[in-house]
XYZ file of C-alpha atoms in Angstrom:
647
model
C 132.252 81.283 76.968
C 130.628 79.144 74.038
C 131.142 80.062 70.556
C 127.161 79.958 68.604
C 127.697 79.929 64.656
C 125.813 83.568 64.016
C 127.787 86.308 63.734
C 128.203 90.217 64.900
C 129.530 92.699 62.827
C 129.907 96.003 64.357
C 130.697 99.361 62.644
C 130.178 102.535 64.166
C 131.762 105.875 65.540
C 132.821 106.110 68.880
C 130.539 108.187 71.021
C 130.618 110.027 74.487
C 128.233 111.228 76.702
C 127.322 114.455 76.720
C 126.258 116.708 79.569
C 122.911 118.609 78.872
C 120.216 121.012 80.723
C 117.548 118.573 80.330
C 119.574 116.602 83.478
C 118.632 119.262 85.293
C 115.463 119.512 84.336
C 114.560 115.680 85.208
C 115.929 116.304 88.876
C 112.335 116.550 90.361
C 110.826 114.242 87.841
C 109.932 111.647 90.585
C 107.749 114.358 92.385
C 106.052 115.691 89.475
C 105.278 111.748 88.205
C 103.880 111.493 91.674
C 101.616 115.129 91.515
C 100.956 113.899 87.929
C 98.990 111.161 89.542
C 96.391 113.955 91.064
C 96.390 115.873 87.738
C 94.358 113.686 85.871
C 90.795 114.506 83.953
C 87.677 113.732 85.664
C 86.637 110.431 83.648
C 90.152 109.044 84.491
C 89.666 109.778 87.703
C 86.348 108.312 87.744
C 87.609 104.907 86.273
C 90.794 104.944 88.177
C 89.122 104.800 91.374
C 86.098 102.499 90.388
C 87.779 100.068 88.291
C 84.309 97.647 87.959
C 83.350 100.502 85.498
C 85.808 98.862 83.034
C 85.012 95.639 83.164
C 81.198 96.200 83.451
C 81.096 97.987 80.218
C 82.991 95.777 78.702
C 81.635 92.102 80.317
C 80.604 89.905 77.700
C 77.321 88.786 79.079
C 76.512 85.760 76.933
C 79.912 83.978 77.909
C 80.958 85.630 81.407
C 77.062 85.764 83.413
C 76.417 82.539 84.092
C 80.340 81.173 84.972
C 80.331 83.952 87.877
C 76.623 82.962 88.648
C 78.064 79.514 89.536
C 80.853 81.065 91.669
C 79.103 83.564 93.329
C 76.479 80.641 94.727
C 79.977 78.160 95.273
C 81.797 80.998 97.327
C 78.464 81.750 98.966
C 77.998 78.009 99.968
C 81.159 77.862 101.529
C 81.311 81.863 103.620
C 78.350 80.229 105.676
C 80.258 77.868 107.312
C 84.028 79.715 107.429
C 82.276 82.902 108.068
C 80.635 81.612 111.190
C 83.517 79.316 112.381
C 86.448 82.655 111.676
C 84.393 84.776 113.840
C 84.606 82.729 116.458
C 88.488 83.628 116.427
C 87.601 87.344 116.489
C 85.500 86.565 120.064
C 82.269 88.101 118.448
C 78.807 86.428 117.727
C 79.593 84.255 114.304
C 76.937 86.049 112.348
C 79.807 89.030 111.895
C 81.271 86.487 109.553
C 78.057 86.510 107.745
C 78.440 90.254 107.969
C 81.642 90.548 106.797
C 80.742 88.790 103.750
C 78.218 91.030 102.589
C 79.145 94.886 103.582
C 82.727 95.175 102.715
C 82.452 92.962 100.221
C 80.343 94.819 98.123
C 82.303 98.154 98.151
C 86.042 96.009 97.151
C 83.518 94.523 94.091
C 83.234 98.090 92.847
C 86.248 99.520 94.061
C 89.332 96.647 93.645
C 91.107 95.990 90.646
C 91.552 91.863 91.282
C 88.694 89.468 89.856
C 88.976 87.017 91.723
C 89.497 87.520 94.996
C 86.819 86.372 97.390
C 87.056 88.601 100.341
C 86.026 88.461 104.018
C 86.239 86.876 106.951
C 90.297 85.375 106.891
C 91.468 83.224 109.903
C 95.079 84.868 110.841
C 93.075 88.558 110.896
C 90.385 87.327 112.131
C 92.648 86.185 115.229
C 94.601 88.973 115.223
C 91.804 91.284 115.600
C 90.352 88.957 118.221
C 93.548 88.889 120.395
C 92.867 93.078 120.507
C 89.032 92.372 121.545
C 90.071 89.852 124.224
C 92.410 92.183 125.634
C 90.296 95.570 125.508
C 86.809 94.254 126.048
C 84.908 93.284 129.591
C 86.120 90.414 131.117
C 84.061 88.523 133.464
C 85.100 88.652 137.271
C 85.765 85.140 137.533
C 88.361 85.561 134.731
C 90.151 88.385 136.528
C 91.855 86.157 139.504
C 93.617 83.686 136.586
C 97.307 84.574 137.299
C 98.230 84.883 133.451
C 94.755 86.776 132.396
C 95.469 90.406 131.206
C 91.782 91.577 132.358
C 92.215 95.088 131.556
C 88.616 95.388 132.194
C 87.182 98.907 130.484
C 83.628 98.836 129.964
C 83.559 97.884 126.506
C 81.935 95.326 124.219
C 83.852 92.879 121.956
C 81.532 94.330 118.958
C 82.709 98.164 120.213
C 85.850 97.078 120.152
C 85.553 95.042 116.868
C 84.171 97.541 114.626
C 86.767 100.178 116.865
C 89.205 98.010 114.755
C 87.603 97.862 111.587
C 87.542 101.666 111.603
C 90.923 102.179 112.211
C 92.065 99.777 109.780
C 90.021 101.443 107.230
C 91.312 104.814 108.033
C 95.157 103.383 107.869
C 94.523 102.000 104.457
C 92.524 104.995 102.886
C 95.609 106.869 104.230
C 98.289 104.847 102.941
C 96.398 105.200 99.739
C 96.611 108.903 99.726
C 100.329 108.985 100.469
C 100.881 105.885 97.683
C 101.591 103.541 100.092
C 100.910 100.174 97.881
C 105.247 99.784 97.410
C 105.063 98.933 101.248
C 103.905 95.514 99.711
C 108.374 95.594 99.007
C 109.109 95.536 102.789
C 107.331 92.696 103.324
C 108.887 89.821 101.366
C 107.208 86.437 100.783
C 109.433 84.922 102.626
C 108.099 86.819 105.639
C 104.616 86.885 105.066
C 105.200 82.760 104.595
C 106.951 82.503 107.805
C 104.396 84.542 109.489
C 101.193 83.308 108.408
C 102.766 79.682 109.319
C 103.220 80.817 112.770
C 99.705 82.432 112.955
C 98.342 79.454 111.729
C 99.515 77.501 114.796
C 97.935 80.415 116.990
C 94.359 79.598 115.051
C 94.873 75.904 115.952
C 95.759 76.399 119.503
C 92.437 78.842 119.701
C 90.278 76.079 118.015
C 91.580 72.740 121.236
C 89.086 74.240 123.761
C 86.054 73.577 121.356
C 87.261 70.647 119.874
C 87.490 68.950 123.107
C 85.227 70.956 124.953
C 87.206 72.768 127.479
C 86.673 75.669 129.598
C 89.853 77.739 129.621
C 90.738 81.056 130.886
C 91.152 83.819 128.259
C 94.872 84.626 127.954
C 96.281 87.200 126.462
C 100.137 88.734 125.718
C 103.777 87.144 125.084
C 104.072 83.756 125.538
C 100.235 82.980 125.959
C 100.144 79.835 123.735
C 102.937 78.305 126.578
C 100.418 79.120 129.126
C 97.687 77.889 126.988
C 99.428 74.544 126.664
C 100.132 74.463 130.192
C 96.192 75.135 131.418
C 95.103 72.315 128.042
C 97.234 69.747 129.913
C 96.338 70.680 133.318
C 91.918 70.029 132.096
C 92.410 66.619 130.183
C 90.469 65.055 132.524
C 87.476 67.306 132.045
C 87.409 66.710 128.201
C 84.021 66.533 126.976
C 84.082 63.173 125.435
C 80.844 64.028 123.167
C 82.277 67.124 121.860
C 85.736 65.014 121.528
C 83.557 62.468 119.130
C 81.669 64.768 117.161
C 84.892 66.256 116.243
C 86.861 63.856 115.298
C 83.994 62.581 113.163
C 83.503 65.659 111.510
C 87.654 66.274 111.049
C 87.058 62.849 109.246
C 84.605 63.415 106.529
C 86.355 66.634 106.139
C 89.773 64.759 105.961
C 88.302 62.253 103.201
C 86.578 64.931 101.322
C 89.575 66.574 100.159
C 91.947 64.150 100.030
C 90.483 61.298 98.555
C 86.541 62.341 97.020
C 87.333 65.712 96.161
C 90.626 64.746 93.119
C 87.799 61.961 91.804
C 84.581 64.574 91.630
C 87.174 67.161 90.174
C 87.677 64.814 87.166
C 84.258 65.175 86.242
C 83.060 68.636 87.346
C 84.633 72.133 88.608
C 81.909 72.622 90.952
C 82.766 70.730 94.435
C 81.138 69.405 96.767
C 80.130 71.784 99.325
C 80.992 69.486 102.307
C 81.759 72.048 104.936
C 78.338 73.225 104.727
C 76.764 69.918 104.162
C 78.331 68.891 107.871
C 77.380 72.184 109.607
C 73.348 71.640 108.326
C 74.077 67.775 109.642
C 75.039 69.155 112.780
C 72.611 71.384 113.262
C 69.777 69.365 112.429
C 71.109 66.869 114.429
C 71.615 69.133 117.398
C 68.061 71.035 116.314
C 65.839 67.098 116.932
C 68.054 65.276 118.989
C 68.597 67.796 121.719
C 72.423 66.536 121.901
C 73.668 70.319 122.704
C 71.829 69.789 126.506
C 72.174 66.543 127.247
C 76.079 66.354 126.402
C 76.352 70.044 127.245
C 77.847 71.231 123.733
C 78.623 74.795 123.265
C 76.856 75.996 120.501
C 76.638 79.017 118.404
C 74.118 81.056 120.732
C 71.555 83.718 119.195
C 71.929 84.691 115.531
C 69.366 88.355 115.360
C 67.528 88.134 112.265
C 67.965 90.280 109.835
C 70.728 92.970 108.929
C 72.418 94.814 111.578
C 71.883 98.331 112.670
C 74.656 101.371 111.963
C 76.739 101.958 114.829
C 79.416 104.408 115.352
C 82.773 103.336 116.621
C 83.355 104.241 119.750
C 86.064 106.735 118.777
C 87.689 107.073 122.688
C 88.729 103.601 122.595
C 91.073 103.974 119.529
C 93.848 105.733 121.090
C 94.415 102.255 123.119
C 94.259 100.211 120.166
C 95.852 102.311 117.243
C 98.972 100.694 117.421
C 97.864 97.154 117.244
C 95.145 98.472 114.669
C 98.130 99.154 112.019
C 99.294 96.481 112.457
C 96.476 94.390 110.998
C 95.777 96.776 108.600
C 99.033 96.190 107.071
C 99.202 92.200 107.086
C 95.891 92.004 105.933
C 96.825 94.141 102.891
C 99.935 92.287 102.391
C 97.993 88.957 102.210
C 95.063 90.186 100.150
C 98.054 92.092 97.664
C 99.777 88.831 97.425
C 96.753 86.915 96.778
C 95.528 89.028 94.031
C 99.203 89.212 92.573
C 99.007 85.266 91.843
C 95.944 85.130 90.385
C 97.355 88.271 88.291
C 100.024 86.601 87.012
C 98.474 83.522 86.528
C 95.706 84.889 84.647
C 97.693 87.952 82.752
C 96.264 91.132 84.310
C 97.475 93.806 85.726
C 96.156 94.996 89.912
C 96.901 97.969 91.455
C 98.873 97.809 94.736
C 97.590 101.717 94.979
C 93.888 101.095 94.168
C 93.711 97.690 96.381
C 94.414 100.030 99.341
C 91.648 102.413 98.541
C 89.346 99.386 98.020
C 90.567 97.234 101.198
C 90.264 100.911 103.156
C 87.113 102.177 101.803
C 85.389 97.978 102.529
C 86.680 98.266 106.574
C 85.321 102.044 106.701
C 81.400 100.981 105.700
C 81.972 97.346 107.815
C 82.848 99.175 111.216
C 79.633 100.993 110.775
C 77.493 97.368 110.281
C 79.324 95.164 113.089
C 82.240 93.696 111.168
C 85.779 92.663 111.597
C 88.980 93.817 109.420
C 88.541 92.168 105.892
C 90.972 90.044 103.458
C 91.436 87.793 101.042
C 90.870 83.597 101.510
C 93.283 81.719 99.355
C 90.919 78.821 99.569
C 87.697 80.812 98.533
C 90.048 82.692 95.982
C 91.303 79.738 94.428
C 87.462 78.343 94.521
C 86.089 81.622 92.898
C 88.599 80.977 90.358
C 88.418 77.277 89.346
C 84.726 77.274 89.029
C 84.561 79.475 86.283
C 84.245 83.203 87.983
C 85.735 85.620 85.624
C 84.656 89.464 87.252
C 84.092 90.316 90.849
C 80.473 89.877 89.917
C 80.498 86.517 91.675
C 81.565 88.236 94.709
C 77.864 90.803 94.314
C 75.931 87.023 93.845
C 77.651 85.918 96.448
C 76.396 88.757 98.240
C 73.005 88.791 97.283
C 72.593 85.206 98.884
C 74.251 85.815 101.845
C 71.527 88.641 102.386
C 68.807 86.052 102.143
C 70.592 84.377 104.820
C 70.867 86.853 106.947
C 67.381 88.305 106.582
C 65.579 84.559 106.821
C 68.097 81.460 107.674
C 70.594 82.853 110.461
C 68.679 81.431 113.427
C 68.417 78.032 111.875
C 71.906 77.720 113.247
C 71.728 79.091 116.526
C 72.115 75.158 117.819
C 74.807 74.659 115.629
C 77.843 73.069 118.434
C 81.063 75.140 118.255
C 83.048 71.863 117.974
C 82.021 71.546 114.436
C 82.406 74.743 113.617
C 86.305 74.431 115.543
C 86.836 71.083 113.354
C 86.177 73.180 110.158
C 89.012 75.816 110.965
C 91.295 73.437 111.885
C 91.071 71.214 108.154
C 91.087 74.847 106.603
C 94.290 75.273 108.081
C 95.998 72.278 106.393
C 97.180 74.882 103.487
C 98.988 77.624 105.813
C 100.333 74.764 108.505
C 102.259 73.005 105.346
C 103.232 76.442 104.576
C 106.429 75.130 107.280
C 107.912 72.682 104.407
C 108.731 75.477 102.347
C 111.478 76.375 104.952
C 113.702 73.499 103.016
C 113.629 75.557 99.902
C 114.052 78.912 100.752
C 116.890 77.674 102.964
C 118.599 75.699 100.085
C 118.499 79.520 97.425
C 118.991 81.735 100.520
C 120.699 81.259 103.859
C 119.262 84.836 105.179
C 116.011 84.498 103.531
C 116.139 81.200 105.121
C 116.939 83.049 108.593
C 114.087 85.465 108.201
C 111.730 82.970 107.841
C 112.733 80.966 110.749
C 112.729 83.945 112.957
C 109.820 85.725 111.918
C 108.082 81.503 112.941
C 109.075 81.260 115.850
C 108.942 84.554 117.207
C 104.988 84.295 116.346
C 105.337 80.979 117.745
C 106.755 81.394 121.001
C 105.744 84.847 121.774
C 102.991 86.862 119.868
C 102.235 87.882 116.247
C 103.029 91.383 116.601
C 106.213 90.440 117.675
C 107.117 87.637 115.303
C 106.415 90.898 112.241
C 108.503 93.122 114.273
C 111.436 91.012 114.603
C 110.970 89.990 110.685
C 111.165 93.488 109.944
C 114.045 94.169 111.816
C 116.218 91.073 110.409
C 115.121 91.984 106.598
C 115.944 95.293 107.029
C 119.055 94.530 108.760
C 120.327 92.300 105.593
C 119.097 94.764 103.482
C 121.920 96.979 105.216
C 124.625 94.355 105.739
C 124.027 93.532 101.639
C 124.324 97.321 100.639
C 126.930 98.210 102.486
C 129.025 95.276 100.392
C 129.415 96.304 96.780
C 131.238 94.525 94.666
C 134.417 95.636 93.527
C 136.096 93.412 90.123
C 138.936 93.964 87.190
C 137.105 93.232 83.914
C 139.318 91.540 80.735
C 138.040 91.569 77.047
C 137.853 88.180 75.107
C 140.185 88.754 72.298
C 138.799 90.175 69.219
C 135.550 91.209 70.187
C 134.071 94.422 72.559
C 132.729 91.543 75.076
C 134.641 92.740 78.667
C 133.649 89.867 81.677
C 135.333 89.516 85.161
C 138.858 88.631 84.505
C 139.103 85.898 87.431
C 136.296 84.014 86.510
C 136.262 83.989 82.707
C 139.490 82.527 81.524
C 139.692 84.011 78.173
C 138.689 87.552 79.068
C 142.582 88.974 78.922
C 144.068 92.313 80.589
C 144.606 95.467 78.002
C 148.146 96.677 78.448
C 147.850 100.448 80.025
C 144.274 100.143 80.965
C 142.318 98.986 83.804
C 138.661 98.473 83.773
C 136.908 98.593 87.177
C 133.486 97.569 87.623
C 131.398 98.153 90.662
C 128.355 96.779 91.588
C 125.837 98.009 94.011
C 124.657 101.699 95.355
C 127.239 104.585 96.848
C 125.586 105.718 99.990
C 126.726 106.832 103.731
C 126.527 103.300 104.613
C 129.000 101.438 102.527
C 131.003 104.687 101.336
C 134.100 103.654 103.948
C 134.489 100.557 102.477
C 133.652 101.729 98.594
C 136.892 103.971 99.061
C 138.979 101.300 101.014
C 138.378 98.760 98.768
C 139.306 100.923 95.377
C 142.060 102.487 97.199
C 143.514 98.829 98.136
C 143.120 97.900 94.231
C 144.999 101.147 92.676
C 147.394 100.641 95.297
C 148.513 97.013 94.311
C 147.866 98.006 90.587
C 150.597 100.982 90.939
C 152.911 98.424 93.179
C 152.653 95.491 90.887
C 153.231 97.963 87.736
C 156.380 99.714 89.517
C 158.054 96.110 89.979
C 157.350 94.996 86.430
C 157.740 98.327 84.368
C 161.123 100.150 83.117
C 160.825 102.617 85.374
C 161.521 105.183 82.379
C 157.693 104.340 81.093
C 156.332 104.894 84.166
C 156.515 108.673 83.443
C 153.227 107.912 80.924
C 149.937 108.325 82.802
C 147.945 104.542 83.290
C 144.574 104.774 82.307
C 142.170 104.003 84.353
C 138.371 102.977 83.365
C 135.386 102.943 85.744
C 132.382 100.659 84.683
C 129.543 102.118 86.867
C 126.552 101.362 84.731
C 125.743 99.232 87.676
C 125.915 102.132 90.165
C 122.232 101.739 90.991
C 122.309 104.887 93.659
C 124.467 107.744 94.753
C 123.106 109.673 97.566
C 125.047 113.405 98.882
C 127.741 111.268 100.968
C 128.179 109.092 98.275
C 128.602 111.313 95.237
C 131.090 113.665 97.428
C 132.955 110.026 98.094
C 133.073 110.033 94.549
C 134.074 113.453 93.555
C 136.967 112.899 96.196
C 138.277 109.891 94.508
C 138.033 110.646 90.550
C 139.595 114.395 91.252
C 142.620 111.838 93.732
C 143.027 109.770 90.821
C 142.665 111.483 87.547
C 145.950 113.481 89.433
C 147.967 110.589 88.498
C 146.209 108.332 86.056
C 143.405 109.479 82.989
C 140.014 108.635 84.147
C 136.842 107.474 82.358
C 133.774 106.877 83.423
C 131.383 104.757 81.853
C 127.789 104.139 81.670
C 126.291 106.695 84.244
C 122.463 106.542 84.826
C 120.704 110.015 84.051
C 119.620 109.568 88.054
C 123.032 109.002 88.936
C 124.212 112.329 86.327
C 121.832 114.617 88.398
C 122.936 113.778 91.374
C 126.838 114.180 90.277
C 125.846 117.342 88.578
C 124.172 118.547 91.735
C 127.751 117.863 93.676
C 129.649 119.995 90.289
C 131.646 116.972 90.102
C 131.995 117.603 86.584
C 132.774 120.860 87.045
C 135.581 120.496 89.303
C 136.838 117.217 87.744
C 137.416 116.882 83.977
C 136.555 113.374 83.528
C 135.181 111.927 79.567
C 131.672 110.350 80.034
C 131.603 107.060 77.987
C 128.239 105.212 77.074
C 130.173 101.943 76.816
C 133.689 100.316 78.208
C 134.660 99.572 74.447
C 133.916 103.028 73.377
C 136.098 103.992 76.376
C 139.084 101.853 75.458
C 138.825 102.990 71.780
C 139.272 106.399 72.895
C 142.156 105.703 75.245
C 144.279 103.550 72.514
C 143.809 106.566 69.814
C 145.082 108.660 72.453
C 147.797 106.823 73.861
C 149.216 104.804 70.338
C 152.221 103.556 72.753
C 150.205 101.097 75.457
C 152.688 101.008 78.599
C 152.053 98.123 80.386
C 150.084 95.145 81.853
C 148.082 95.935 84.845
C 146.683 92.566 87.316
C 145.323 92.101 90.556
């Protein structure tokens, strides 16, 4: 300890807790809170579920218009191009990235509480969702003989089975909003959701070789598919296309140089970048449009964009029993990423978001896209973090945003139709540089935390080696796992008090914290449960029983007669289930047989649940607020202190 020059002068009675009927009262005050949240008036209903009503009447349009004017048109610029190229990993037409932008968009403007997220199309849903249309759609014939192709050929189209997804995902999310599912944001750590986008990230890659070099490869799907991928890539290097090759390694360049080198020196001068990814996807169209490159070099391009905005369709609701389970799936990683997303901009920017609200947002955005030919939704970090730095202050820059994409949909789409997949594959794979680096961070979180460090590494190379699905499972498992192995360990220690003061610290670790003679403070740390009650009871059994050994070989034996006075510090007993408060009952009415018990610093949840048990019935045991008001009480009891008591 370290002695500061201000003083504390304490002078006041010596209090105990008292046991009252409000305990009782409180018991179910975790499912009224929760009802409480349904019992609300109409116009706080009405602006709880449409927060944009808040900051609508309140936006300060001299000062806040034209900032998310300028975003809106930035974010805009840049959907055309990662739209396009992102639904390409979902195997549907690219203009469903276009889509995606614009439908679900507009309902999380109105209904989400972040401001700046830019949602739509997102590369690791975007693949996951596409994995589930590659394995459910119709699979040409001369796919089916492939060895390693699940074909599972049913009749459907990758857009049935697209917006199939997108309805399900909207349905899990509205759900989980009902039930107040936004806390399942907690069982996904960040360390998990780090390790697995990493992994994914390396899945988006792999999908993105074929077009980059121009390859014809068999659709694979399942465990292990990007070791049979690899295996088929090296097999075809001799039928690379060497045009595609070139145009993709020149595009890869100027996107390379862009950011690393012109885009720090324009950012000096102005917020508003450079909008080089579309820039090289109008250069390669044009280029592809007069030079006729796409048929002499045989480039696969993007194929027929319709005109125009798409026509309602209704999921085909027989196909979702086969897909439900991979469904949730997405629908929970692409919360998790948006939720995390909008959290950092939260914090950075000192609002609050609503984990509860985002769901009902996220849900309500995939429910309206399944019906206009889109994929499952999220947030971009990269538009995000665009949106953001260019000025955009509401989630009005998303409805600009939104307003130009619909001119592009209704007049410019086909202008792209020769647009050669390779650039759009060279675009994804630069994106990707953020999430790919996303593997250094292993050196950290392995330096604070050996099992956070373990989860990680798992939850990477389970997506890695075998499938996404998997790689979540298995992080799941291990978190929850340590979760267990941590609980079940509570920490047991003898507390001293520095002389002179009502300071009481771990005697083995702080040397001037010094034993009371008669007394013994016991602290424990951590929650009484089923779990860890075995070894709660071992462990304070093996204490008392060296305490009463180590006191019968130093005491006169005639003191001994004089009860030793035991304290318990559980004001960090952070949860007592029924196992764990009879544990307790068991061991206060053992002890307080032999030795006067106190209790200190109980939690009102912790009370209720002891009440519930009549442990206070059945054991007379003081209730102290604090360990000095404890050990007051015990020396005016007990003038004559007995002994010394160490571990």
């Amino acid at each position: 300890l370290e002695e500061l020059s201000a003083r504390i002068t304490i002078d006041r009675p010596v209090y105990k807790q008292t046991l009252s009927d409000r305990n009782k009262n409180d018991r179910n005050s975790l499912w009224r809170s929760y009802c409480f949240e349904w019992q609300c008036r109409p116009k706080n209903f009405i602006k709880t579920t449409i927060p944009s009503i808040n900051w609508l009447f309140n936006y300060n349009w001299k000062e806040w218009l034209i900032r998310d004017i300028i975003s809106g048109f930035t974010v805009a610029v840049m959907n055309i191009p990662q739209g396009m190229a992102y639904a390409l990993l979902g195997n549907v037409p690219p203009v469903v990235g276009i889509y995606m932008a614009f439908f679900p968009v507009l309902v999380y403007a109105f209904l989400g509480t972040s401001r700046h997220l830019s949602m739509g199309s997102f590369a690791v849903i975007c693949l996951m969702a596409g994995n589930i249309v590659a394995t459910h759609s119709s699979v040409p014939t001369s796919l089916q003989q492939h060895p390693v192709v699940q074909s599972n050929y049913t009749g459907y189209s990758p857009m049935e089975v697209a917006t199939a997804i997108t309805f399900l995902v909207g349905t899990y999310q509205v759900i989980m909003y009902f039930f107040r599912l936004g806390i399942i944001c907690t069982l996904l750590s960040e360390t998990l959701v780090s390790g697995l986008t990493a992994g994914a990230a390396i899945h988006v890659l792999t999908s993105q070789i074929k077009d980059i070099l121009g390859l014809k490869l068999h659709q694979i799907n399942g465990p292990f598919k990007l070791i049979y991928v690899y295996i088929e890539i090296f097999s075809k290097l001799d039928t690379v296309n060497i045009a595609a090759t070139i145009i993709s390694a020149i595009t890869i360049t100027i996107l390379v140089t862009n950011n690393e080198m012109l885009k720090p020196l324009i950012q000096k001068k102005t917020v508003i970048p450079i909008p080089i990814e579309l820039l090289v996807v109008l250069a390669g169209t044009l280029v592809s449009n007069y030079c006729n490159i796409s048929d002499i070099y045989k480039l696969k391009t993007v194929g027929h964009i319709a005109v125009g905005l798409p026509a309602p369709m209704v999921p085909k609701f027989d196909l979702m029993p086969a897909i439900a389970v991979d469904s949730a799936i997405v629908a929970i990683i692409a919360y998790i990423i948006s939720l995390s997303m909008a959290l950092i901009f939260a914090n950075k920017l000192k609002y609050e978001v609503d984990a509860n609200q985002e769901l009902l947002a996220q849900g309500c955005g995939n429910l309206v896209g399944s019906f206009f030919s889109c994929l499952p939704f999220s947030a971009s970090l990269s538009r995000s973090a665009l949106q953001q730095s260019v000025g955009g202050v509401t989630q009005l820059a998303s409805i600009v945003s939104c307003v130009l994409l619909l001119a592009v949909l209704l007049w410019i789409g086909p202008f792209f139709e020769l647009l050669p997949r390779c650039i759009l594959a060279s675009l994804i794979l630069v994106a990707l540089k953020g999430i790919l680096m996303q593997a250094k961070d292993i050196f950290q979180i392995w330096s604070v935390s050996r099992s956070d460090g373990f989860i990680w590494l798992a939850t990477y190379f389970t997506v890695i080696t075998v499938e996404i699905e998997y790689g979540l499972l298995v992080g799941v498992i291990i978190s929850i796992l340590i979760l267990i192995v941590k609980g079940a360990r509570g920490e047991i220690c003898l507390l001293g008090r520095v002389p002179n003061t009502e300071v009481y610290l771990e005697a083995n670790i702080e040397p001037k914290a010094e034993f009371i003679p008669g007394i013994t403070i016991v602290r424990y740390c951590g929650s009484l449960n089923f779990i860890n009650k075995s070894y709660f009871e071992k462990q304070l059994m093996r204490n008392l029983d060296i305490i009463k050994e180590n006191s019968l070989n130093k005491v006169n034996p005639d003191l001994n007669r004089s009860k030793e006075i035991i304290i318990f510090d559980l004001k960090s007993l952070q949860y007592v289930d029924t196992t764990g408060g009879k544990t307790l009952k068991k061991l206060i009415k053992s002890i307080s047989d032999h030795q006067i018990v106190y209790i200190v610093g109980l939690s009102e949840t912790v009370i209720n649940v002891l009440q519930s048990l009549d442990v206070f019935k059945d054991c007379s045991v003081p209730l102290m607020p604090t360990v000095h008001d404890a050990v007051i009480t015990a020396q005016a009891k007990s003038l004559d202190p007995v002994y010394t008591v160490r571990l």
